[in-house]
Amino acid sequence: MSGLLSFDFLDDVRRMNKRQLYYQVLNFGMIVSSALMIWKGLMVVTGSESPIVVVLSGSMEPAFHRGDLLLLTNYREEPIRVGEIVVFKVEGRDIPIVHRVLKVHEKDDGSVKFLTKGDNNSVDDRGLYAPGQLWLDKKDVVGRARGFVPYVGIVTILMNDYPKFKYAILVCLGIFVLVHRE
Amino acid sequence: MASDRNNSKKWSIEEKPIKIDKWDTAALKNALDDAAKNVLIKHHGYTENHSLMDGRLFVCTVAVAFAMFALIWDYLRPFPESRPVLIICVSSYFVLMGALTLYTTYKERGIFLVALEKDRAGMDPDNVWTLSSSLRKYDDVYYICMTFTDGKTKEMRKTEESKSVACFFDEDGVLCTDQYEPIIEKMRESLSSEKKGN
């Protein structure tokens, strides 16, 4: 350990006893857990599997711009209506899409099918759906937009554009929390 | 035991002077706490009682376990199906976090050491020493409090000391044990001499 490199920043860790070391790991775990539990808590409260999303494209301008943060809810009992902005997933695409509902068909048995379009797009979304798919279903819906915070999500967009930068930051923060005592 | 010693030697840095970043409040407090602990445990051979710390570790472990369980369960059964389990995990987690806050503010109250002094004859119950301290974030005054509870009479005595941390660290942030340990020793003596007076 006392070779060519001096790991002075590890001194804190080296002085710890077993309990302190374990607490250090737990402390890291609790930071991660708190974030995770807040997220899962929001999921439970809003009923949406992803209660906060970032707008990634300009297809909804001027309503939403790239980087806006959307808050979603997805309560089963609330019907989907024309003019609402929904976030939906399409099979074969990883990223959910934020667009406005254009047409809705409801049946007596409660099943719904609807068509969407981006405000800034000149055609409806049938070209974006899975091949052969003409309508969206209730199960495709991630949530409906209830509120938004402008531009905050630009950080997320940058992080996604430069994944290495994101991992570098995460690793640095992780090491700092693990090595730094309280 | 001998091999154990050898293994831990690489990791142990007991001979190295304690040097810290003197602008880091937490590091200052930890260094002083550890040194005070040393006086009672190493110099006087009292045994440390870990139950207070273990309580906190237990609460944290259970809380993290709930979070990890929620993560795994939600991965195995995606969201709408996992909802009831998530509700249980999330509420337990936040209840436990509340419990942790209560535990540290009302039970631990800054106590970082509970040490037992065995009765020499082995007849009477142990005397209990506790050390607690505080150092506010932008303050230089370190407050340390030592209590002594007589095992036989259950009578508790307490002595406190507040001093600027500048008295215990040199300019480079090296802990001056020769400045600090006598103060702890004096506190300990004042409490044990009262004991003899009785």
mmCIF file of C-alpha atoms in Angstrom:
data_model
loop_
_atom_site.group_PDB
_atom_site.id
_atom_site.type_symbol
_atom_site.label_atom_id
_atom_site.label_comp_id
_atom_site.label_asym_id
_atom_site.label_seq_id
_atom_site.Cartn_x
_atom_site.Cartn_y
_atom_site.Cartn_z
ATOM 1 C CA MET A 1 0.000 0.000 0.000
ATOM 2 C CA SER A 2 2.832 2.381 0.765
ATOM 3 C CA GLY A 3 4.411 1.840 -2.639
ATOM 4 C CA LEU A 4 5.074 4.500 -5.210
ATOM 5 C CA LEU A 5 1.559 5.860 -5.155
ATOM 6 C CA SER A 6 0.295 7.385 -1.971
ATOM 7 C CA PHE A 7 -3.416 6.870 -1.571
ATOM 8 C CA ASP A 8 -3.839 9.688 0.921
ATOM 9 C CA PHE A 9 -7.468 10.173 0.035
ATOM 10 C CA LEU A 10 -8.104 6.636 1.272
ATOM 11 C CA ASP A 11 -6.780 7.401 4.771
ATOM 12 C CA ASP A 12 -10.279 8.037 6.072
ATOM 13 C CA VAL A 13 -11.409 4.646 4.851
ATOM 14 C CA ARG A 14 -8.345 2.875 6.191
ATOM 15 C CA ARG A 15 -8.953 4.213 9.684
ATOM 16 C CA MET A 16 -12.484 2.856 9.801
ATOM 17 C CA ASN A 17 -13.484 -0.233 11.710
ATOM 18 C CA LYS A 18 -15.805 -2.890 10.327
ATOM 19 C CA ARG A 19 -18.973 -1.169 11.470
ATOM 20 C CA GLN A 20 -17.955 2.165 10.028
ATOM 21 C CA LEU A 21 -17.035 0.554 6.708
ATOM 22 C CA TYR A 22 -20.376 -1.199 6.572
ATOM 23 C CA TYR A 23 -22.162 2.033 7.446
ATOM 24 C CA GLN A 24 -20.276 3.743 4.649
ATOM 25 C CA VAL A 25 -21.607 1.202 2.155
ATOM 26 C CA LEU A 26 -25.093 1.508 3.672
ATOM 27 C CA ASN A 27 -24.906 5.274 3.381
ATOM 28 C CA PHE A 28 -24.237 4.907 -0.329
ATOM 29 C CA GLY A 29 -27.070 2.386 -0.528
ATOM 30 C CA MET A 30 -29.438 4.789 1.210
ATOM 31 C CA ILE A 31 -28.711 7.611 -1.207
ATOM 32 C CA VAL A 32 -29.504 5.298 -4.112
ATOM 33 C CA SER A 33 -32.512 3.841 -2.286
ATOM 34 C CA SER A 34 -33.985 7.235 -1.446
ATOM 35 C CA ALA A 35 -33.932 8.260 -5.091
ATOM 36 C CA LEU A 36 -35.356 4.907 -6.105
ATOM 37 C CA MET A 37 -38.115 4.973 -3.501
ATOM 38 C CA ILE A 38 -39.151 8.523 -4.415
ATOM 39 C CA TRP A 39 -39.427 7.383 -8.025
ATOM 40 C CA LYS A 40 -41.400 4.238 -7.135
ATOM 41 C CA GLY A 41 -43.559 6.289 -4.784
ATOM 42 C CA LEU A 42 -44.391 8.664 -7.629
ATOM 43 C CA MET A 43 -45.224 5.652 -9.790
ATOM 44 C CA VAL A 44 -47.708 4.442 -7.200
ATOM 45 C CA VAL A 45 -49.269 7.879 -6.712
ATOM 46 C CA THR A 46 -49.599 8.752 -10.406
ATOM 47 C CA GLY A 47 -50.297 5.243 -11.671
ATOM 48 C CA SER A 48 -47.833 5.785 -14.478
ATOM 49 C CA GLU A 49 -44.814 3.535 -14.996
ATOM 50 C CA SER A 50 -42.741 6.627 -15.788
ATOM 51 C CA PRO A 51 -44.247 9.645 -13.986
ATOM 52 C CA ILE A 52 -41.661 12.133 -15.275
ATOM 53 C CA VAL A 53 -40.464 12.250 -18.885
ATOM 54 C CA VAL A 54 -38.322 14.625 -20.893
ATOM 55 C CA VAL A 55 -39.479 15.874 -24.288
ATOM 56 C CA LEU A 56 -36.829 14.748 -26.756
ATOM 57 C CA SER A 57 -38.103 16.197 -30.022
ATOM 58 C CA GLY A 58 -39.619 19.399 -31.364
ATOM 59 C CA SER A 59 -42.712 17.660 -32.719
ATOM 60 C CA MET A 60 -44.997 19.296 -30.143
ATOM 61 C CA GLU A 61 -43.831 22.886 -30.580
ATOM 62 C CA PRO A 62 -45.022 25.432 -29.601
ATOM 63 C CA ALA A 63 -46.649 23.568 -26.685
ATOM 64 C CA PHE A 64 -43.492 21.742 -25.591
ATOM 65 C CA HIS A 65 -39.886 22.285 -26.565
ATOM 66 C CA ARG A 66 -36.940 19.941 -26.494
ATOM 67 C CA GLY A 67 -35.832 19.555 -22.895
ATOM 68 C CA ASP A 68 -39.148 20.296 -21.177
ATOM 69 C CA LEU A 69 -39.963 18.091 -18.232
ATOM 70 C CA LEU A 70 -43.462 16.578 -18.212
ATOM 71 C CA LEU A 71 -45.370 15.276 -15.201
ATOM 72 C CA LEU A 72 -47.685 12.412 -16.085
ATOM 73 C CA THR A 73 -50.616 10.645 -14.485
ATOM 74 C CA ASN A 74 -52.268 7.496 -15.680
ATOM 75 C CA TYR A 75 -55.442 6.835 -13.695
ATOM 76 C CA ARG A 76 -57.356 3.888 -15.096
ATOM 77 C CA GLU A 77 -60.795 5.398 -14.500
ATOM 78 C CA GLU A 78 -60.165 8.671 -16.363
ATOM 79 C CA PRO A 79 -61.200 8.403 -20.005
ATOM 80 C CA ILE A 80 -58.925 9.518 -22.820
ATOM 81 C CA ARG A 81 -60.352 12.526 -24.660
ATOM 82 C CA VAL A 82 -59.547 14.282 -27.922
ATOM 83 C CA GLY A 83 -57.129 17.163 -27.421
ATOM 84 C CA GLU A 84 -55.308 15.631 -24.467
ATOM 85 C CA ILE A 85 -51.566 15.142 -24.672
ATOM 86 C CA VAL A 86 -50.578 11.525 -24.092
ATOM 87 C CA VAL A 87 -47.256 9.776 -23.775
ATOM 88 C CA PHE A 88 -47.306 6.363 -25.396
ATOM 89 C CA LYS A 89 -45.005 3.526 -26.268
ATOM 90 C CA VAL A 90 -44.860 1.823 -29.630
ATOM 91 C CA GLU A 91 -43.617 -1.738 -29.999
ATOM 92 C CA GLY A 92 -40.103 -1.796 -31.382
ATOM 93 C CA ARG A 93 -39.267 1.713 -30.152
ATOM 94 C CA ASP A 94 -37.374 2.277 -26.905
ATOM 95 C CA ILE A 95 -38.315 5.895 -26.375
ATOM 96 C CA PRO A 96 -41.892 6.895 -25.535
ATOM 97 C CA ILE A 97 -43.532 9.569 -27.707
ATOM 98 C CA VAL A 98 -45.421 12.701 -26.509
ATOM 99 C CA HIS A 99 -48.275 13.640 -28.890
ATOM 100 C CA ARG A 100 -51.843 14.953 -28.900
ATOM 101 C CA VAL A 101 -54.939 12.768 -29.287
ATOM 102 C CA LEU A 102 -56.704 13.372 -32.601
ATOM 103 C CA LYS A 103 -59.488 10.780 -32.784
ATOM 104 C CA VAL A 104 -61.011 8.463 -30.180
ATOM 105 C CA HIS A 105 -63.278 5.443 -30.587
ATOM 106 C CA GLU A 106 -64.869 3.983 -27.478
ATOM 107 C CA LYS A 107 -66.885 0.787 -27.237
ATOM 108 C CA ASP A 108 -69.475 -0.188 -24.648
ATOM 109 C CA ASP A 109 -67.194 -2.862 -23.230
ATOM 110 C CA GLY A 110 -64.751 -0.091 -22.246
ATOM 111 C CA SER A 111 -62.134 -0.746 -24.915
ATOM 112 C CA VAL A 112 -60.667 2.347 -26.510
ATOM 113 C CA LYS A 113 -58.685 2.976 -29.656
ATOM 114 C CA PHE A 114 -57.245 6.338 -30.599
ATOM 115 C CA LEU A 115 -55.040 8.147 -33.073
ATOM 116 C CA THR A 116 -52.389 10.753 -32.240
ATOM 117 C CA LYS A 117 -50.484 13.517 -34.008
ATOM 118 C CA GLY A 118 -47.677 15.881 -33.113
ATOM 119 C CA ASP A 119 -48.773 19.567 -33.156
ATOM 120 C CA ASN A 120 -45.763 20.461 -35.259
ATOM 121 C CA ASN A 121 -46.041 17.492 -37.644
ATOM 122 C CA SER A 122 -47.969 17.737 -40.883
ATOM 123 C CA VAL A 123 -49.294 14.153 -40.769
ATOM 124 C CA ASP A 124 -50.734 11.891 -38.098
ATOM 125 C CA ASP A 125 -48.693 9.244 -36.324
ATOM 126 C CA ARG A 126 -49.646 6.143 -38.303
ATOM 127 C CA GLY A 127 -46.215 6.190 -39.881
ATOM 128 C CA LEU A 128 -44.631 6.031 -36.428
ATOM 129 C CA TYR A 129 -46.682 3.098 -35.124
ATOM 130 C CA ALA A 130 -45.599 -0.502 -35.512
ATOM 131 C CA PRO A 131 -46.021 -1.790 -39.081
ATOM 132 C CA GLY A 132 -49.683 -2.541 -39.726
ATOM 133 C CA GLN A 133 -50.843 -0.753 -36.546
ATOM 134 C CA LEU A 134 -53.575 1.835 -37.183
ATOM 135 C CA TRP A 135 -54.723 2.683 -33.657
ATOM 136 C CA LEU A 136 -53.281 2.978 -30.163
ATOM 137 C CA ASP A 137 -54.715 1.012 -27.266
ATOM 138 C CA LYS A 138 -55.092 1.793 -23.575
ATOM 139 C CA LYS A 139 -52.196 -0.527 -22.778
ATOM 140 C CA ASP A 140 -49.840 1.574 -24.954
ATOM 141 C CA VAL A 141 -50.382 4.668 -22.794
ATOM 142 C CA VAL A 142 -47.616 5.604 -20.352
ATOM 143 C CA GLY A 143 -49.500 8.620 -19.044
ATOM 144 C CA ARG A 144 -51.179 11.907 -19.757
ATOM 145 C CA ALA A 145 -49.387 15.225 -19.387
ATOM 146 C CA ARG A 146 -50.574 17.111 -16.282
ATOM 147 C CA GLY A 147 -47.891 19.723 -15.901
ATOM 148 C CA PHE A 148 -44.525 20.724 -17.205
ATOM 149 C CA VAL A 149 -41.307 22.427 -16.180
ATOM 150 C CA PRO A 150 -39.596 24.159 -19.079
ATOM 151 C CA TYR A 151 -36.022 23.332 -20.124
ATOM 152 C CA VAL A 152 -34.974 21.492 -16.933
ATOM 153 C CA GLY A 153 -34.665 18.256 -18.865
ATOM 154 C CA ILE A 154 -31.952 19.636 -21.127
ATOM 155 C CA VAL A 155 -29.454 18.113 -18.664
ATOM 156 C CA THR A 156 -30.983 14.690 -19.338
ATOM 157 C CA ILE A 157 -30.705 15.241 -23.082
ATOM 158 C CA LEU A 158 -27.029 16.180 -22.767
ATOM 159 C CA MET A 159 -26.405 13.142 -20.570
ATOM 160 C CA ASN A 160 -28.065 10.878 -23.129
ATOM 161 C CA ASP A 161 -26.093 12.413 -25.980
ATOM 162 C CA TYR A 162 -22.809 11.852 -24.155
ATOM 163 C CA PRO A 163 -23.229 8.574 -22.252
ATOM 164 C CA LYS A 164 -19.535 8.399 -21.306
ATOM 165 C CA PHE A 165 -19.822 11.778 -19.602
ATOM 166 C CA LYS A 166 -22.837 10.506 -17.669
ATOM 167 C CA TYR A 167 -21.053 7.375 -16.452
ATOM 168 C CA ALA A 168 -17.945 9.376 -15.527
ATOM 169 C CA ILE A 169 -20.038 11.689 -13.333
ATOM 170 C CA LEU A 170 -21.892 8.800 -11.719
ATOM 171 C CA VAL A 171 -18.658 6.923 -10.950
ATOM 172 C CA CYS A 172 -17.020 10.058 -9.477
ATOM 173 C CA LEU A 173 -20.012 10.789 -7.235
ATOM 174 C CA GLY A 174 -20.183 7.154 -6.155
ATOM 175 C CA ILE A 175 -16.509 7.050 -5.204
ATOM 176 C CA PHE A 176 -16.807 10.358 -3.354
ATOM 177 C CA VAL A 177 -19.715 9.082 -1.258
ATOM 178 C CA LEU A 178 -17.985 5.783 -0.497
ATOM 179 C CA VAL A 179 -14.629 7.309 0.445
ATOM 180 C CA HIS A 180 -15.827 10.424 2.224
ATOM 181 C CA ARG A 181 -16.918 9.860 5.788
ATOM 182 C CA GLU A 182 -20.288 11.469 6.499
ATOM 183 C CA MET B 1 -4.406 -14.695 15.254
ATOM 184 C CA ALA B 2 -0.841 -14.148 14.057
ATOM 185 C CA SER B 3 -1.774 -14.453 10.409
ATOM 186 C CA ASP B 4 -4.702 -12.162 11.039
ATOM 187 C CA ARG B 5 -2.279 -9.559 12.336
ATOM 188 C CA ASN B 6 -0.161 -9.852 9.220
ATOM 189 C CA ASN B 7 -3.091 -9.466 6.919
ATOM 190 C CA SER B 8 -4.396 -6.388 8.616
ATOM 191 C CA LYS B 9 -0.959 -4.805 8.696
ATOM 192 C CA LYS B 10 -1.095 -3.800 5.044
ATOM 193 C CA TRP B 11 -4.338 -1.983 5.632
ATOM 194 C CA SER B 12 -3.656 -0.610 9.097
ATOM 195 C CA ILE B 13 -2.100 2.835 9.354
ATOM 196 C CA GLU B 14 -1.820 3.265 13.065
ATOM 197 C CA GLU B 15 1.705 4.592 12.964
ATOM 198 C CA LYS B 16 0.811 7.328 10.487
ATOM 199 C CA PRO B 17 -0.061 10.712 12.033
ATOM 200 C CA ILE B 18 -3.694 11.677 11.562
ATOM 201 C CA LYS B 19 -3.776 14.311 8.845
ATOM 202 C CA ILE B 20 -7.029 15.707 7.556
ATOM 203 C CA ASP B 21 -8.402 18.520 5.471
ATOM 204 C CA LYS B 22 -8.767 21.178 8.166
ATOM 205 C CA TRP B 23 -11.581 22.983 6.313
ATOM 206 C CA ASP B 24 -13.749 19.867 6.324
ATOM 207 C CA THR B 25 -15.950 19.995 9.442
ATOM 208 C CA ALA B 26 -16.933 16.332 9.293
ATOM 209 C CA ALA B 27 -13.301 15.229 9.029
ATOM 210 C CA LEU B 28 -12.343 17.437 12.001
ATOM 211 C CA LYS B 29 -15.100 16.001 14.136
ATOM 212 C CA ASN B 30 -14.343 12.409 13.145
ATOM 213 C CA ALA B 31 -10.647 12.808 13.915
ATOM 214 C CA LEU B 32 -11.346 14.288 17.360
ATOM 215 C CA ASP B 33 -14.033 11.699 18.133
ATOM 216 C CA ASP B 34 -11.726 8.838 17.189
ATOM 217 C CA ALA B 35 -8.896 10.238 19.282
ATOM 218 C CA ALA B 36 -11.157 10.644 22.322
ATOM 219 C CA LYS B 37 -12.409 7.106 21.849
ATOM 220 C CA ASN B 38 -8.818 5.930 21.726
ATOM 221 C CA VAL B 39 -8.088 7.341 25.175
ATOM 222 C CA LEU B 40 -10.801 5.322 26.865
ATOM 223 C CA ILE B 41 -10.521 2.134 24.817
ATOM 224 C CA LYS B 42 -6.791 1.785 24.110
ATOM 225 C CA HIS B 43 -5.253 3.586 27.080
ATOM 226 C CA HIS B 44 -7.645 2.453 29.759
ATOM 227 C CA GLY B 45 -8.784 -0.839 28.296
ATOM 228 C CA TYR B 46 -12.513 -0.222 28.614
ATOM 229 C CA THR B 47 -14.625 -2.399 26.367
ATOM 230 C CA GLU B 48 -16.677 -0.715 23.701
ATOM 231 C CA ASN B 49 -20.372 -1.478 23.620
ATOM 232 C CA HIS B 50 -21.571 -1.387 20.033
ATOM 233 C CA SER B 51 -25.324 -1.764 20.599
ATOM 234 C CA LEU B 52 -26.108 1.896 19.868
ATOM 235 C CA MET B 53 -24.352 1.805 16.491
ATOM 236 C CA ASP B 54 -25.750 -1.669 15.763
ATOM 237 C CA GLY B 55 -29.271 -0.321 16.210
ATOM 238 C CA ARG B 56 -28.661 2.278 13.550
ATOM 239 C CA LEU B 57 -27.011 -0.219 11.216
ATOM 240 C CA PHE B 58 -29.990 -2.535 11.639
ATOM 241 C CA VAL B 59 -32.536 0.156 10.717
ATOM 242 C CA CYS B 60 -30.474 1.198 7.674
ATOM 243 C CA THR B 61 -30.005 -2.384 6.511
ATOM 244 C CA VAL B 62 -33.729 -3.125 6.687
ATOM 245 C CA ALA B 63 -34.524 0.099 4.818
ATOM 246 C CA VAL B 64 -32.061 -0.659 2.025
ATOM 247 C CA ALA B 65 -33.372 -4.238 1.883
ATOM 248 C CA PHE B 66 -36.903 -2.920 1.312
ATOM 249 C CA ALA B 67 -35.658 -0.696 -1.504
ATOM 250 C CA MET B 68 -33.697 -3.487 -3.177
ATOM 251 C CA PHE B 69 -36.663 -5.844 -2.870
ATOM 252 C CA ALA B 70 -38.914 -3.245 -4.517
ATOM 253 C CA LEU B 71 -36.390 -2.850 -7.333
ATOM 254 C CA ILE B 72 -36.155 -6.583 -8.008
ATOM 255 C CA TRP B 73 -39.893 -7.176 -7.680
ATOM 256 C CA ASP B 74 -40.711 -4.336 -10.043
ATOM 257 C CA TYR B 75 -38.197 -5.717 -12.533
ATOM 258 C CA LEU B 76 -39.706 -9.213 -12.407
ATOM 259 C CA ARG B 77 -43.337 -8.070 -12.510
ATOM 260 C CA PRO B 78 -43.575 -4.756 -14.376
ATOM 261 C CA PHE B 79 -45.487 -1.885 -12.924
ATOM 262 C CA PRO B 80 -49.248 -2.183 -12.713
ATOM 263 C CA GLU B 81 -48.886 -5.714 -11.367
ATOM 264 C CA SER B 82 -46.237 -4.814 -8.773
ATOM 265 C CA ARG B 83 -48.261 -1.903 -7.351
ATOM 266 C CA PRO B 84 -49.317 -3.452 -3.996
ATOM 267 C CA VAL B 85 -45.764 -4.596 -3.239
ATOM 268 C CA LEU B 86 -44.418 -1.169 -4.202
ATOM 269 C CA ILE B 87 -46.873 0.540 -1.869
ATOM 270 C CA ILE B 88 -45.703 -1.637 1.024
ATOM 271 C CA CYS B 89 -42.003 -1.159 0.240
ATOM 272 C CA VAL B 90 -42.192 2.590 -0.329
ATOM 273 C CA SER B 91 -44.193 3.276 2.824
ATOM 274 C CA SER B 92 -41.966 1.002 4.936
ATOM 275 C CA TYR B 93 -38.898 2.736 3.561
ATOM 276 C CA PHE B 94 -40.105 6.208 4.494
ATOM 277 C CA VAL B 95 -41.328 5.036 7.908
ATOM 278 C CA LEU B 96 -37.885 3.543 8.538
ATOM 279 C CA MET B 97 -36.182 6.765 7.441
ATOM 280 C CA GLY B 98 -38.360 8.617 9.943
ATOM 281 C CA ALA B 99 -37.467 6.065 12.609
ATOM 282 C CA LEU B 100 -33.793 6.554 11.791
ATOM 283 C CA THR B 101 -34.098 10.309 12.280
ATOM 284 C CA LEU B 102 -35.858 9.801 15.613
ATOM 285 C CA TYR B 103 -33.223 7.259 16.648
ATOM 286 C CA THR B 104 -30.302 9.573 15.905
ATOM 287 C CA THR B 105 -31.899 12.646 17.493
ATOM 288 C CA TYR B 106 -33.426 11.099 20.618
ATOM 289 C CA LYS B 107 -31.468 7.908 21.277
ATOM 290 C CA GLU B 108 -27.985 8.550 19.945
ATOM 291 C CA ARG B 109 -27.923 12.318 20.562
ATOM 292 C CA GLY B 110 -24.381 12.547 19.239
ATOM 293 C CA ILE B 111 -23.103 9.721 21.429
ATOM 294 C CA PHE B 112 -20.297 8.052 19.544
ATOM 295 C CA LEU B 113 -18.939 5.823 22.269
ATOM 296 C CA VAL B 114 -20.452 3.701 25.008
ATOM 297 C CA ALA B 115 -17.692 2.005 26.957
ATOM 298 C CA LEU B 116 -17.946 -0.431 29.827
ATOM 299 C CA GLU B 117 -15.494 -0.372 32.680
ATOM 300 C CA LYS B 118 -15.397 -3.823 34.234
ATOM 301 C CA ASP B 119 -15.421 -3.962 37.980
ATOM 302 C CA ARG B 120 -12.027 -5.248 39.124
ATOM 303 C CA ALA B 121 -13.463 -7.791 41.499
ATOM 304 C CA GLY B 122 -16.010 -8.846 38.906
ATOM 305 C CA MET B 123 -18.803 -8.553 41.452
ATOM 306 C CA ASP B 124 -20.529 -5.249 40.766
ATOM 307 C CA PRO B 125 -22.140 -4.340 37.453
ATOM 308 C CA ASP B 126 -20.005 -2.440 34.935
ATOM 309 C CA ASN B 127 -19.548 1.294 35.090
ATOM 310 C CA VAL B 128 -20.682 2.948 31.877
ATOM 311 C CA TRP B 129 -18.825 5.770 30.156
ATOM 312 C CA THR B 130 -20.291 7.636 27.225
ATOM 313 C CA LEU B 131 -18.797 10.245 24.925
ATOM 314 C CA SER B 132 -20.812 12.604 22.780
ATOM 315 C CA SER B 133 -19.719 15.568 20.740
ATOM 316 C CA SER B 134 -20.881 18.203 18.326
ATOM 317 C CA LEU B 135 -19.246 20.596 15.927
ATOM 318 C CA ARG B 136 -21.474 22.881 13.919
ATOM 319 C CA LYS B 137 -20.753 23.302 10.258
ATOM 320 C CA TYR B 138 -19.365 26.832 10.129
ATOM 321 C CA ASP B 139 -18.217 26.945 13.721
ATOM 322 C CA ASP B 140 -14.791 26.206 15.132
ATOM 323 C CA VAL B 141 -15.915 25.276 18.647
ATOM 324 C CA TYR B 142 -15.813 21.568 19.325
ATOM 325 C CA TYR B 143 -18.033 20.505 22.187
ATOM 326 C CA ILE B 144 -17.403 17.212 23.921
ATOM 327 C CA CYS B 145 -19.367 15.715 26.775
ATOM 328 C CA MET B 146 -18.373 12.760 28.911
ATOM 329 C CA THR B 147 -20.767 10.967 31.222
ATOM 330 C CA PHE B 148 -20.101 8.345 33.823
ATOM 331 C CA THR B 149 -22.753 6.053 35.266
ATOM 332 C CA ASP B 150 -21.764 4.134 38.337
ATOM 333 C CA GLY B 151 -22.682 0.483 37.936
ATOM 334 C CA LYS B 152 -23.626 0.031 41.580
ATOM 335 C CA THR B 153 -25.411 3.219 42.536
ATOM 336 C CA LYS B 154 -26.682 4.036 39.006
ATOM 337 C CA GLU B 155 -25.697 7.604 39.718
ATOM 338 C CA MET B 156 -24.747 9.612 36.606
ATOM 339 C CA ARG B 157 -22.164 12.360 36.437
ATOM 340 C CA LYS B 158 -21.248 14.522 33.524
ATOM 341 C CA THR B 159 -18.511 16.861 32.455
ATOM 342 C CA GLU B 160 -18.287 19.035 29.364
ATOM 343 C CA GLU B 161 -15.623 20.876 27.463
ATOM 344 C CA SER B 162 -15.826 23.355 24.567
ATOM 345 C CA LYS B 163 -12.738 24.413 22.715
ATOM 346 C CA SER B 164 -11.776 25.761 19.338
ATOM 347 C CA VAL B 165 -10.548 23.032 17.017
ATOM 348 C CA ALA B 166 -7.562 25.251 16.269
ATOM 349 C CA CYS B 167 -6.132 24.151 19.648
ATOM 350 C CA PHE B 168 -5.854 20.550 18.469
ATOM 351 C CA PHE B 169 -4.678 20.779 14.856
ATOM 352 C CA ASP B 170 -1.572 22.340 13.386
ATOM 353 C CA GLU B 171 -1.534 24.427 10.211
ATOM 354 C CA ASP B 172 -1.321 21.392 7.936
ATOM 355 C CA GLY B 173 -4.288 19.691 9.541
ATOM 356 C CA VAL B 174 -2.325 17.148 11.576
ATOM 357 C CA LEU B 175 -3.994 16.192 14.825
ATOM 358 C CA CYS B 176 -1.809 17.065 17.833
ATOM 359 C CA THR B 177 -2.585 14.163 20.121
ATOM 360 C CA ASP B 178 -0.350 15.619 22.838
ATOM 361 C CA GLN B 179 -2.640 18.665 22.996
ATOM 362 C CA TYR B 180 -5.889 16.780 22.851
ATOM 363 C CA GLU B 181 -5.516 13.570 24.825
ATOM 364 C CA PRO B 182 -4.630 15.309 28.153
ATOM 365 C CA ILE B 183 -7.947 17.140 28.002
ATOM 366 C CA ILE B 184 -9.881 13.909 27.628
ATOM 367 C CA GLU B 185 -7.755 12.343 30.327
ATOM 368 C CA LYS B 186 -8.481 15.248 32.670
ATOM 369 C CA MET B 187 -12.203 14.914 32.043
ATOM 370 C CA ARG B 188 -12.010 11.224 32.815
ATOM 371 C CA GLU B 189 -10.050 11.825 35.991
ATOM 372 C CA SER B 190 -12.449 14.486 37.226
ATOM 373 C CA LEU B 191 -15.295 12.007 36.897
ATOM 374 C CA SER B 192 -13.499 9.072 38.509
ATOM 375 C CA SER B 193 -12.078 11.094 41.392
ATOM 376 C CA GLU B 194 -15.586 12.212 42.310
ATOM 377 C CA LYS B 195 -16.369 8.537 42.389
ATOM 378 C CA LYS B 196 -13.655 7.903 44.971
ATOM 379 C CA GLY B 197 -14.830 10.861 47.000
ATOM 380 C CA ASN B 198 -18.162 9.142 47.545
#
